[in-house]
DNA sequence: CTACTTTAACCCGCAATTAA
DNA sequence: TTAATTGCGGGTTAAAGTAG
């Protein structure tokens, strides 16, 4: 039809000439035909598939036949033959363009044909997606009373073909009121009918505007529920009644987006909202105030990071939402209409389908994710990524995620606190990253075997070591989900970063039911985690200092450390001998490389780090040195400090010693 | 208290991703 | 295509923590 009318516009004279000639020829032909009724069908059927001008030629011929028949007062005879002819005509109609409809109805008296046959034909058209043709056929044949007006008109209304709908119901007041009711329902569904607690998929389309300075305006807003997908044609809204309709619409959108109990699923929603706010300046503030938004783009990122989904770096043809849909639902989206002209009206059927499925698939994706969040490395509560405040400052966001990971681990703590069998500190081994060095020190202080990762190590290394050495992972929260999934429940603990190291240590020990006794304190080197010491007498230390040439002038050094070990306590009262008894033996002469500070294993004793004042303490008879890093320790006030700090979890500490240590 | 270390926030630019 | 966002790495800095 398009082709024909274009020709008309371009060369009207020519066409008039052609059609005059055609009329002449056609009429001569009709007269010679023995059965013009069958003849036309013969011709039309054999033209099947012709495109362009072929169709308009068919139309002219059919039209001419109708006129000619009228002039000659010829009507088909009512017999079984007519039924066959009508059936053939309907067949032609189902295949060809709709401009043939009127002449064929006239020629074959289709309005008098068998109603059921006609209805069957309408249904056939409808189910093949030829909604427009079906409705036109109904209108011409007056079949409306036999059909459901909502079903017939909905597709056309969605396609913005209101004129056809108007014709359809023109002669039927009761259908009109029925249709109005339907429209009313739609409206109320949109404005009020969205139930609290409901989940909807939201998407928007606009005309791609490359290079143009102005922001795009949104053409279509899709809202998908489980039952229906609504396409709001925003362009139409702004066309009619600018003021009022737009106000109403904005109010509706605003209330939808600010309602926290309606979960709005989107994919890259911030971009959509940005465009929306340029379309309706009244909604500019909405992005900040929007509530109940769940952006599946954020979730998608989390899911994709999951190594469990065998991250083969195969190049996917699909990307974005389509990839997500493919992964979760098995089939990708057809994105062909994405860049089409969303401002052209009417929208093509493909566009409508695309827009609808784009919004609807969000619901299905959400459903799959909700069914088994753990499988995708997500918290049971998908709404962790909710809040929609992704655009806020990273600081706030971090706090949010901290809370997000913290609360579940707290819950776990409560639930499983008693589930861990008691374990002694020296048998408890963990691995953590450098972020938790403070915690590591404390734990080593208390005798826990702590492996600290290098700064450069990936978190995967933590999982690897944890598995290999049977360690428990301590993490600062962020990679908690990931690691937990890799090593299993109860083998990974999320430490609250905002706590101080001591508090962290306490919660770890509590969580894993670790028993710490006085003998555990300092049983492990805080620096290198080694738990083997050598005991060195004070005299030996003095001797070693001498041979190492340190200090060069004892008096000077002495000044520098006037009160290095000031607490009088450690001087007045010796620690109970049993209290500190690390795994060690006395340093023998054979342990040292002659005349040096180097152990057989190459470790250099860090004699120089000993403040001189310490040597003067009368109650101090010996030192300990770590066999691995060479660090030298002694029983100083630090011991008491640690003991007092962990008093509440220490076992076997006497009440009187408590008052003693507390002085620090 | 002091010297020193550790931590995390911040900033910046680059690259990748994503949208219509 | 464009524009916007996001993630990442690296470097700096201020603040906090720690040992003695």
XYZ file of C-alpha atoms (C1' of nucleotides) in Angstrom:
704
model
C 0.000 0.000 0.000
C 2.794 2.339 0.880
C 4.391 1.820 -2.474
C 1.186 2.527 -4.310
C 0.309 5.681 -2.490
C 3.784 7.020 -2.937
C 3.428 6.526 -6.661
C 0.158 8.354 -6.487
C 1.775 11.302 -4.908
C 4.575 11.427 -7.332
C 2.771 10.943 -10.585
C -0.944 11.486 -10.182
C -1.670 12.088 -13.851
C 0.033 8.979 -14.883
C -1.857 6.925 -12.376
C -5.199 8.315 -13.380
C -4.330 7.408 -16.912
C -3.293 3.936 -15.901
C -6.426 3.340 -13.888
C -8.661 4.540 -16.698
C -6.952 2.205 -19.034
C -7.109 -0.535 -16.445
C -10.841 -0.041 -16.022
C -11.364 -0.462 -19.725
C -9.307 -3.575 -19.981
C -10.669 -5.061 -16.781
C -14.283 -4.611 -17.775
C -13.717 -6.222 -21.097
C -12.062 -9.074 -19.265
C -14.847 -9.464 -16.711
C -17.452 -9.734 -19.490
C -15.567 -12.524 -21.205
C -15.170 -14.521 -18.041
C -17.615 -17.259 -17.614
C -17.361 -17.037 -13.839
C -15.844 -13.716 -12.771
C -16.198 -14.712 -9.115
C -13.876 -17.663 -9.414
C -11.773 -15.780 -11.901
C -10.836 -13.049 -9.488
C -9.860 -15.570 -6.871
C -7.808 -17.490 -9.392
C -5.940 -14.344 -10.133
C -5.498 -13.265 -6.529
C -4.333 -16.669 -5.422
C -1.773 -16.848 -8.144
C -0.519 -13.395 -7.234
C 0.212 -14.523 -3.719
C 3.479 -13.153 -2.517
C 3.626 -10.278 -4.889
C 4.948 -7.210 -3.279
C 4.728 -3.535 -3.966
C 2.685 -2.546 -6.907
C 1.355 -6.038 -7.351
C -0.899 -5.508 -4.415
C -2.284 -2.250 -5.507
C -3.007 -3.781 -8.887
C -4.909 -6.555 -7.182
C -6.844 -3.979 -5.311
C -7.752 -2.067 -8.430
C -8.926 -5.171 -10.147
C -10.964 -6.369 -7.204
C -12.428 -2.931 -6.798
C -13.313 -2.734 -10.454
C -14.991 -6.079 -10.271
C -17.075 -4.962 -7.337
C -18.236 -1.864 -9.231
C -18.856 -3.789 -12.387
C -20.927 -6.356 -10.525
C -22.967 -3.627 -8.938
C -23.612 -1.949 -12.255
C -24.672 -5.229 -13.753
C -26.681 -6.187 -10.675
C -24.970 -9.439 -10.457
C -24.706 -11.243 -7.196
C -23.231 -14.644 -6.530
C -25.810 -17.351 -6.282
C -26.442 -18.864 -2.925
C -25.319 -22.379 -3.199
C -22.514 -24.542 -2.004
C -20.373 -22.922 -4.628
C -20.573 -19.577 -2.875
C -19.365 -21.102 0.355
C -16.311 -22.371 -1.424
C -15.755 -18.983 -2.970
C -16.105 -17.247 0.376
C -13.687 -19.620 2.004
C -11.183 -18.959 -0.759
C -11.687 -15.217 -0.401
C -11.027 -15.413 3.299
C -7.931 -17.402 2.601
C -6.719 -14.680 0.298
C -7.467 -12.068 2.906
C -5.479 -13.884 5.525
C -2.450 -13.799 3.281
C -2.689 -10.479 1.570
C -2.842 -6.863 2.518
C -5.912 -5.407 4.052
C -6.824 -3.059 1.240
C -8.452 -6.007 -0.470
C -10.898 -6.380 2.336
C -13.591 -4.008 1.216
C -13.867 -5.097 -2.426
C -13.788 -8.749 -1.493
C -16.511 -8.330 1.096
C -18.579 -6.626 -1.525
C -17.925 -9.158 -4.256
C -18.457 -12.274 -2.181
C -21.087 -10.958 0.205
C -18.905 -11.990 3.084
C -21.103 -10.253 5.637
C -23.717 -12.874 4.843
C -21.328 -15.754 5.176
C -21.374 -18.289 7.959
C -20.597 -16.498 11.229
C -18.558 -19.303 12.660
C -16.379 -19.493 9.596
C -15.811 -15.774 9.798
C -15.050 -15.866 13.488
C -12.624 -18.673 12.916
C -10.919 -16.500 10.392
C -10.723 -13.564 12.755
C -9.205 -15.750 15.413
C -6.709 -17.043 12.965
C -5.626 -13.537 12.089
C -5.479 -12.557 15.737
C -3.333 -15.458 16.744
C -0.945 -14.781 13.948
C -0.388 -11.373 15.389
C -2.435 -9.589 12.721
C -4.419 -7.668 15.276
C -5.110 -4.776 13.016
C -6.439 -6.976 10.232
C -8.567 -8.964 12.627
C -10.177 -5.848 14.031
C -10.814 -4.349 10.616
C -12.384 -7.554 9.437
C -14.629 -7.584 12.485
C -15.621 -4.002 11.985
C -16.534 -4.504 8.352
C -18.431 -7.697 8.997
C -20.031 -6.490 12.193
C -18.750 -9.358 14.236
C -18.067 -7.294 17.348
C -20.915 -8.639 19.492
C -19.495 -12.117 19.242
C -16.039 -11.189 20.443
C -14.396 -9.981 23.589
C -13.836 -6.296 23.132
C -10.950 -6.123 25.594
C -9.089 -8.921 23.936
C -9.576 -7.535 20.466
C -8.758 -3.927 21.240
C -5.930 -4.202 23.737
C -3.210 -4.829 21.159
C -4.373 -1.915 19.065
C -4.611 0.412 21.999
C -1.092 -0.527 22.948
C -0.057 0.143 19.392
C -1.717 3.487 19.509
C -4.246 2.619 16.827
C -7.104 4.320 18.542
C -8.899 5.149 15.289
C -9.448 1.529 14.455
C -10.724 0.889 17.926
C -13.074 3.811 17.591
C -14.524 2.359 14.409
C -14.712 -1.014 16.050
C -16.963 0.128 18.875
C -18.702 2.957 17.023
C -22.034 1.179 16.598
C -22.019 -0.645 19.886
C -22.623 1.527 22.950
C -22.378 -1.367 25.354
C -18.986 -2.292 23.980
C -17.927 1.300 24.372
C -18.773 1.362 28.041
C -17.098 -2.002 28.480
C -13.965 -0.690 26.886
C -14.039 2.429 28.991
C -14.161 0.240 32.026
C -11.129 -1.625 30.841
C -9.247 1.601 30.306
C -10.316 2.781 33.685
C -8.944 -0.355 35.244
C -5.664 0.185 33.513
C -5.479 3.648 34.841
C -6.275 2.669 38.376
C -3.847 -0.191 38.215
C -1.215 2.274 37.246
C -2.064 4.954 39.710
C -3.163 3.022 42.739
C -3.365 -0.627 41.949
C 0.250 -1.404 42.499
C 0.190 -3.308 45.733
C 2.623 -2.663 48.528
C 5.208 -5.374 48.587
C 4.906 -5.906 44.876
C 7.896 -6.267 42.643
C 7.886 -4.544 39.279
C 10.366 -4.323 36.460
C 11.097 -0.833 35.201
C 12.738 0.165 31.967
C 12.678 3.122 29.648
C 13.384 3.733 26.007
C 14.318 6.853 24.185
C 15.515 7.769 20.772
C 19.258 7.307 20.500
C 20.790 10.724 20.113
C 24.420 10.472 19.188
C 26.290 13.659 19.194
C 23.313 15.798 20.005
C 23.893 18.193 22.811
C 20.510 17.983 24.417
C 19.702 15.183 26.788
C 17.392 12.553 25.438
C 13.769 12.610 26.405
C 12.141 9.414 27.430
C 9.621 8.111 24.934
C 8.391 4.986 26.600
C 8.258 3.964 30.215
C 7.723 0.268 30.806
C 6.364 -1.116 34.025
C 6.234 -4.866 34.223
C 4.258 -6.864 36.717
C 3.979 -10.611 36.780
C 0.673 -10.394 34.922
C 1.026 -7.416 32.627
C 3.573 -5.147 31.141
C 2.431 -1.558 30.841
C 3.985 0.714 28.290
C 3.429 4.359 29.048
C 3.754 6.421 25.941
C 5.216 9.509 27.504
C 5.300 11.357 24.211
C 1.548 11.070 23.901
C 1.107 12.261 27.430
C 2.972 15.413 26.776
C 1.129 15.983 23.521
C -2.345 16.286 24.911
C -3.273 18.656 27.635
C 0.226 19.489 28.563
C -0.346 20.910 31.977
C -2.718 18.539 33.591
C -1.772 15.210 32.150
C 1.849 15.818 32.766
C 1.198 16.784 36.319
C -0.783 13.629 36.853
C 1.850 11.524 35.228
C 4.643 13.022 37.266
C 2.665 12.465 40.387
C 2.180 8.865 39.482
C 5.833 8.279 38.697
C 6.897 10.060 41.815
C 4.666 8.036 44.043
C 5.780 4.842 42.398
C 9.455 5.570 42.854
C 9.198 6.916 46.353
C 7.183 4.006 47.632
C 9.676 1.844 49.493
C 7.432 -1.190 49.676
C 7.234 -1.546 45.909
C 10.466 -3.004 44.716
C 11.469 -1.478 41.428
C 13.806 -3.680 39.467
C 15.985 -1.936 36.961
C 19.186 -2.400 35.050
C 21.369 0.645 35.180
C 18.522 2.575 36.640
C 20.465 5.724 37.332
C 20.783 6.411 33.635
C 17.083 5.918 33.139
C 16.255 8.217 35.988
C 18.641 10.789 34.670
C 16.885 10.863 31.326
C 13.549 10.875 33.004
C 14.405 13.908 35.028
C 15.447 15.804 31.940
C 12.154 14.851 30.359
C 10.211 16.023 33.382
C 12.073 18.670 35.315
C 9.563 18.192 38.083
C 11.155 14.830 38.765
C 14.671 16.162 39.060
C 14.937 15.494 42.748
C 13.476 12.068 42.461
C 16.653 10.117 41.980
C 17.814 11.065 45.413
C 14.545 10.308 47.063
C 13.719 7.154 45.227
C 13.249 4.189 47.467
C 12.872 0.520 46.923
C 15.045 0.401 43.862
C 17.009 -2.740 43.167
C 19.454 -2.318 40.359
C 20.202 -5.682 38.840
C 23.300 -4.207 37.264
C 24.865 -4.113 40.699
C 23.752 -7.635 41.419
C 25.004 -8.733 38.044
C 28.471 -7.501 38.847
C 28.537 -9.426 42.054
C 27.361 -12.562 40.358
C 29.898 -12.328 37.588
C 32.725 -12.009 40.055
C 31.793 -15.379 41.449
C 34.444 -17.828 40.360
C 32.046 -20.685 41.044
C 30.314 -19.958 37.786
C 33.445 -21.172 35.994
C 34.557 -17.836 34.722
C 35.744 -19.023 31.433
C 36.794 -15.923 29.681
C 34.970 -16.953 26.603
C 33.851 -13.995 24.657
C 30.156 -13.752 24.954
C 28.253 -12.408 22.045
C 25.819 -11.095 24.586
C 26.497 -8.463 27.125
C 24.782 -6.467 29.764
C 21.298 -7.417 30.668
C 21.129 -9.811 27.783
C 24.095 -11.741 29.133
C 22.575 -11.835 32.561
C 19.349 -13.133 31.152
C 21.188 -15.721 29.130
C 23.083 -16.915 32.163
C 20.100 -17.180 34.392
C 17.278 -18.009 32.045
C 19.101 -19.752 29.259
C 18.324 -17.465 26.364
C 19.647 -14.044 25.503
C 17.478 -11.069 24.777
C 16.843 -9.886 21.288
C 18.353 -6.431 21.392
C 17.742 -5.522 17.785
C 15.185 -2.880 18.555
C 17.354 -1.222 21.140
C 18.569 1.499 18.860
C 15.394 1.968 16.921
C 13.467 5.173 16.697
C 11.429 5.294 19.843
C 9.847 8.596 18.960
C 8.113 7.374 15.867
C 4.455 6.577 16.203
C 2.932 4.172 16.003
C 5.533 1.934 17.537
C 6.124 -1.184 15.573
C 5.088 -4.451 17.061
C 8.681 -5.542 17.396
C 9.409 -2.438 19.352
C 6.516 -3.024 21.661
C 7.569 -6.588 22.216
C 11.121 -5.531 22.837
C 10.169 -2.834 25.290
C 7.873 -5.152 27.152
C 10.295 -8.037 27.393
C 13.099 -5.749 28.444
C 11.135 -4.779 31.487
C 9.572 -8.159 32.098
C 12.772 -10.155 32.062
C 13.912 -8.221 35.108
C 11.181 -9.921 37.055
C 12.225 -13.345 35.907
C 15.855 -12.653 36.641
C 14.917 -11.456 40.076
C 12.899 -14.558 40.683
C 15.755 -16.855 39.775
C 18.153 -14.919 41.947
C 15.782 -14.990 44.876
C 15.283 -18.697 44.683
C 18.881 -19.473 45.415
C 20.865 -16.391 46.328
C 23.698 -18.342 47.881
C 24.327 -20.024 44.578
C 25.221 -16.676 43.123
C 27.277 -15.509 46.035
C 24.645 -13.128 47.224
C 23.323 -12.439 50.629
C 19.985 -13.972 51.289
C 18.730 -10.473 51.316
C 19.067 -9.191 47.803
C 18.019 -5.834 48.996
C 21.481 -5.281 50.332
C 22.107 -3.589 47.043
C 18.834 -1.836 47.358
C 18.753 1.641 48.797
C 19.346 2.907 45.293
C 21.904 5.218 46.771
C 24.687 3.690 44.781
C 25.577 7.135 43.604
C 26.216 8.470 47.060
C 29.672 9.000 48.412
C 31.832 5.931 48.611
C 32.246 6.490 52.288
C 28.612 6.037 52.980
C 28.529 3.101 50.683
C 31.342 1.368 52.456
C 29.688 1.807 55.745
C 26.617 0.334 54.255
C 28.371 -2.722 52.990
C 30.107 -3.137 56.277
C 26.836 -3.250 57.997
C 25.559 -5.540 55.359
C 28.215 -8.129 55.954
C 28.472 -7.520 59.600
C 24.993 -8.227 60.675
C 24.782 -11.689 59.151
C 28.077 -12.670 60.702
C 26.814 -11.409 64.021
C 23.807 -13.587 63.625
C 25.976 -16.514 62.772
C 28.008 -15.760 65.833
C 24.952 -15.948 67.973
C 23.748 -19.139 66.417
C 26.965 -21.024 66.369
C 28.710 -19.633 69.411
C 28.390 -22.933 71.168
C 28.769 -25.001 68.057
C 32.552 -24.679 68.025
C 34.273 -27.114 70.322
C 36.728 -25.548 72.674
C 40.177 -25.230 71.231
C 43.343 -24.040 72.893
C 45.065 -20.987 71.535
C 48.175 -22.822 70.432
C 46.127 -25.176 68.308
C 44.113 -22.416 66.731
C 45.430 -21.266 63.406
C 44.171 -18.554 61.117
C 45.100 -16.640 58.018
C 44.379 -12.976 57.390
C 45.421 -10.144 55.137
C 47.658 -7.222 55.964
C 44.689 -5.064 56.733
C 44.310 -7.035 59.934
C 47.885 -6.823 61.115
C 46.846 -5.254 64.356
C 44.576 -8.161 65.028
C 47.295 -10.560 63.982
C 49.665 -9.149 66.537
C 47.189 -9.499 69.307
C 46.349 -13.029 68.382
C 49.993 -14.007 68.178
C 50.442 -12.366 71.550
C 47.927 -14.828 72.825
C 49.605 -17.731 71.154
C 47.424 -18.105 68.110
C 49.122 -19.247 64.925
C 48.496 -16.390 62.506
C 49.574 -16.370 58.890
C 49.515 -12.855 57.513
C 49.275 -12.529 53.760
C 51.636 -10.362 51.808
C 50.243 -7.079 50.660
C 50.333 -8.305 47.113
C 48.536 -11.528 47.734
C 45.113 -12.037 46.341
C 42.273 -13.176 48.473
C 42.315 -16.432 46.644
C 45.615 -17.116 48.304
C 43.878 -16.889 51.653
C 41.446 -19.571 50.629
C 44.251 -21.704 49.273
C 46.280 -21.486 52.464
C 43.219 -21.990 54.578
C 42.442 -25.207 52.788
C 45.982 -26.477 52.713
C 46.868 -25.746 56.293
C 43.475 -26.064 57.872
C 43.415 -22.419 58.843
C 40.429 -20.257 59.436
C 40.165 -17.123 57.349
C 39.818 -13.791 59.070
C 38.785 -11.081 56.692
C 37.958 -7.469 56.886
C 34.509 -7.943 55.564
C 34.465 -7.136 51.922
C 35.540 -10.433 50.405
C 33.776 -12.313 53.148
C 31.014 -13.679 50.987
C 33.398 -14.910 48.389
C 35.764 -16.574 50.771
C 33.068 -18.064 52.882
C 31.705 -19.766 49.823
C 35.126 -21.204 49.051
C 36.062 -22.624 52.412
C 32.683 -23.352 53.842
C 30.524 -22.249 56.685
C 32.351 -21.562 59.896
C 35.765 -21.478 58.264
C 35.716 -17.791 57.554
C 35.065 -14.938 59.897
C 34.266 -11.359 59.086
C 36.017 -8.936 61.386
C 34.481 -5.586 62.109
C 36.971 -3.092 60.783
C 35.667 -0.275 62.857
C 36.528 -2.157 66.010
C 39.947 -1.759 67.490
C 42.360 -4.599 67.152
C 41.824 -5.729 70.702
C 38.072 -5.893 70.306
C 38.551 -7.756 67.069
C 40.752 -10.290 68.782
C 38.237 -10.751 71.538
C 35.388 -11.400 69.126
C 37.449 -13.864 67.145
C 38.387 -15.805 70.255
C 34.843 -15.770 71.494
C 33.422 -16.778 68.179
C 35.665 -19.760 67.795
C 35.558 -20.699 71.449
C 39.306 -20.438 71.862
C 40.727 -21.085 75.304
C 43.632 -18.892 76.256
C 45.735 -19.533 79.326
C 48.601 -17.590 80.806
C 51.060 -19.991 79.266
C 49.795 -19.027 75.859
C 50.681 -15.387 76.298
C 53.760 -14.552 74.265
C 54.234 -18.144 73.334
C 54.526 -16.952 69.789
C 56.629 -14.237 68.206
C 54.437 -11.330 67.234
C 56.663 -10.439 64.355
C 57.106 -13.721 62.561
C 54.642 -16.104 64.142
C 57.411 -18.483 65.194
C 56.827 -20.329 68.455
C 60.347 -21.514 69.219
C 62.549 -19.429 71.423
C 65.948 -19.649 72.902
C 66.416 -18.584 76.474
C 69.409 -16.363 77.012
C 70.776 -15.314 80.357
C 71.373 -11.672 81.100
C 75.087 -12.285 81.305
C 75.077 -13.850 77.904
C 73.236 -10.853 76.549
C 75.770 -8.508 78.041
C 78.476 -10.554 76.475
C 76.803 -10.531 73.103
C 76.329 -6.824 73.281
C 79.982 -6.422 73.908
C 81.082 -8.506 70.969
C 78.658 -6.721 68.702
C 80.138 -3.406 69.789
C 76.920 -2.126 71.159
C 76.413 0.249 72.713
C 79.381 2.312 71.850
C 78.987 4.587 74.821
C 76.765 3.044 77.402
C 76.187 6.285 79.262
C 74.706 8.013 76.261
C 72.381 5.195 75.513
C 71.419 5.090 79.072
C 70.217 8.628 78.837
C 68.030 7.744 75.947
C 66.204 5.109 77.871
C 65.907 6.559 81.312
C 62.666 4.860 82.166
C 62.137 2.425 79.434
C 60.789 -0.079 81.868
C 59.310 2.326 84.279
C 56.468 0.370 85.826
C 57.589 -0.439 89.284
C 55.470 -3.521 89.296
C 57.569 -5.569 87.032
C 60.493 -4.804 89.224
C 58.889 -5.460 92.525
C 57.068 -8.586 91.667
C 58.285 -11.360 89.464
C 55.825 -13.105 87.224
C 55.020 -16.540 88.439
C 57.500 -18.865 86.883
C 54.782 -21.058 85.557
C 53.002 -18.209 83.927
C 55.485 -17.639 81.213
C 57.035 -20.755 79.971
C 57.416 -20.626 76.253
C 58.556 -23.467 74.176
C 62.285 -22.977 74.588
C 65.596 -24.128 75.888
C 68.700 -22.323 76.925
C 70.925 -20.941 74.270
C 74.070 -22.985 74.108
C 77.401 -21.878 72.794
C 76.969 -24.248 69.904
C 73.852 -22.444 68.762
C 75.724 -19.373 67.713
C 78.183 -19.010 64.936
C 81.359 -18.259 66.794
C 82.008 -14.629 67.552
C 78.794 -13.379 65.982
C 75.160 -12.791 66.712
C 74.067 -15.219 64.076
C 72.319 -18.471 64.761
C 73.096 -21.613 62.834
C 70.052 -21.098 60.718
C 71.252 -17.663 59.677
C 69.021 -15.640 61.958
C 70.695 -12.642 63.499
C 69.817 -11.884 67.070
C 68.468 -8.388 67.378
C 70.463 -7.523 70.435
C 70.629 -3.861 69.495
C 66.959 -3.347 70.025
C 67.230 -4.036 73.732
C 67.060 -0.820 75.707
C 70.014 -0.628 78.024
C 67.906 0.062 81.047
C 66.407 -3.350 80.818
C 69.746 -4.919 81.521
C 69.886 -3.087 84.794
C 66.745 -4.649 86.127
C 67.641 -6.830 89.028
C 64.698 -9.122 88.747
C 65.324 -9.906 85.129
C 67.530 -12.920 84.788
C 67.030 -13.968 81.228
C 65.795 -13.040 77.767
C 64.111 -14.931 75.024
C 64.930 -14.719 71.396
C 62.887 -15.835 68.487
C 64.718 -18.497 66.555
C 63.255 -17.329 63.293
C 63.507 -13.557 63.245
C 65.943 -13.033 66.074
C 63.754 -10.625 67.978
C 64.634 -10.526 71.654
C 61.952 -10.404 74.323
C 61.981 -10.196 78.034
C 59.469 -10.221 80.796
C 58.530 -6.598 80.907
C 55.489 -4.590 81.608
C 54.079 -5.429 78.260
C 53.292 -8.891 79.508
C 51.118 -7.513 82.242
C 49.404 -5.226 79.817
C 48.415 -8.016 77.564
C 47.244 -10.139 80.434
C 45.067 -7.380 81.779
C 43.634 -6.599 78.393
C 42.469 -10.123 77.898
C 41.565 -10.793 81.468
C 38.004 -11.602 80.595
C 38.883 -14.525 78.416
C 41.975 -15.721 80.175
C 41.612 -18.956 82.001
C 43.498 -19.860 85.096
C 44.357 -16.323 86.069
C 43.999 -15.699 89.758
C 41.740 -12.964 91.045
C 44.574 -11.346 92.957
C 46.780 -11.275 89.930
C 43.912 -9.516 88.216
C 44.082 -6.560 90.519
C 47.767 -6.595 90.001
C 47.679 -6.404 86.249
C 44.908 -3.945 86.130
C 47.242 -1.256 87.395
C 48.561 -1.034 83.902
C 55.527 10.525 75.916
C 57.754 9.764 71.403
C 59.113 7.651 67.377
C 57.522 4.751 64.431
C 54.198 1.880 61.818
C 49.789 0.897 59.987
C 45.430 2.077 58.059
C 42.143 3.938 55.186
C 40.470 7.788 53.047
C 41.247 10.519 49.227
C 42.523 11.815 44.689
C 43.610 11.069 40.077
C 43.857 9.112 35.632
C 43.020 5.167 32.837
C 40.368 1.500 30.953
C 36.276 -1.058 30.598
C 31.494 -1.204 30.500
C 27.023 0.245 29.544
C 23.123 2.698 28.063
C 19.879 4.539 24.352
C 28.810 6.774 18.066
C 28.692 9.400 22.861
C 28.378 10.249 27.545
C 28.294 8.620 31.856
C 29.487 5.556 35.271
C 32.380 2.332 37.561
C 36.401 -0.234 38.932
C 41.146 -0.341 39.554
C 45.875 0.768 40.592
C 48.963 3.865 42.518
C 50.446 7.474 45.157
C 49.779 10.820 48.991
C 48.297 12.161 53.394
C 46.165 12.487 57.829
C 44.859 9.973 61.529
C 45.122 6.152 64.475
C 47.539 2.723 66.723
C 51.616 0.605 68.949
C 55.989 -0.545 71.352
C 59.093 0.560 74.395
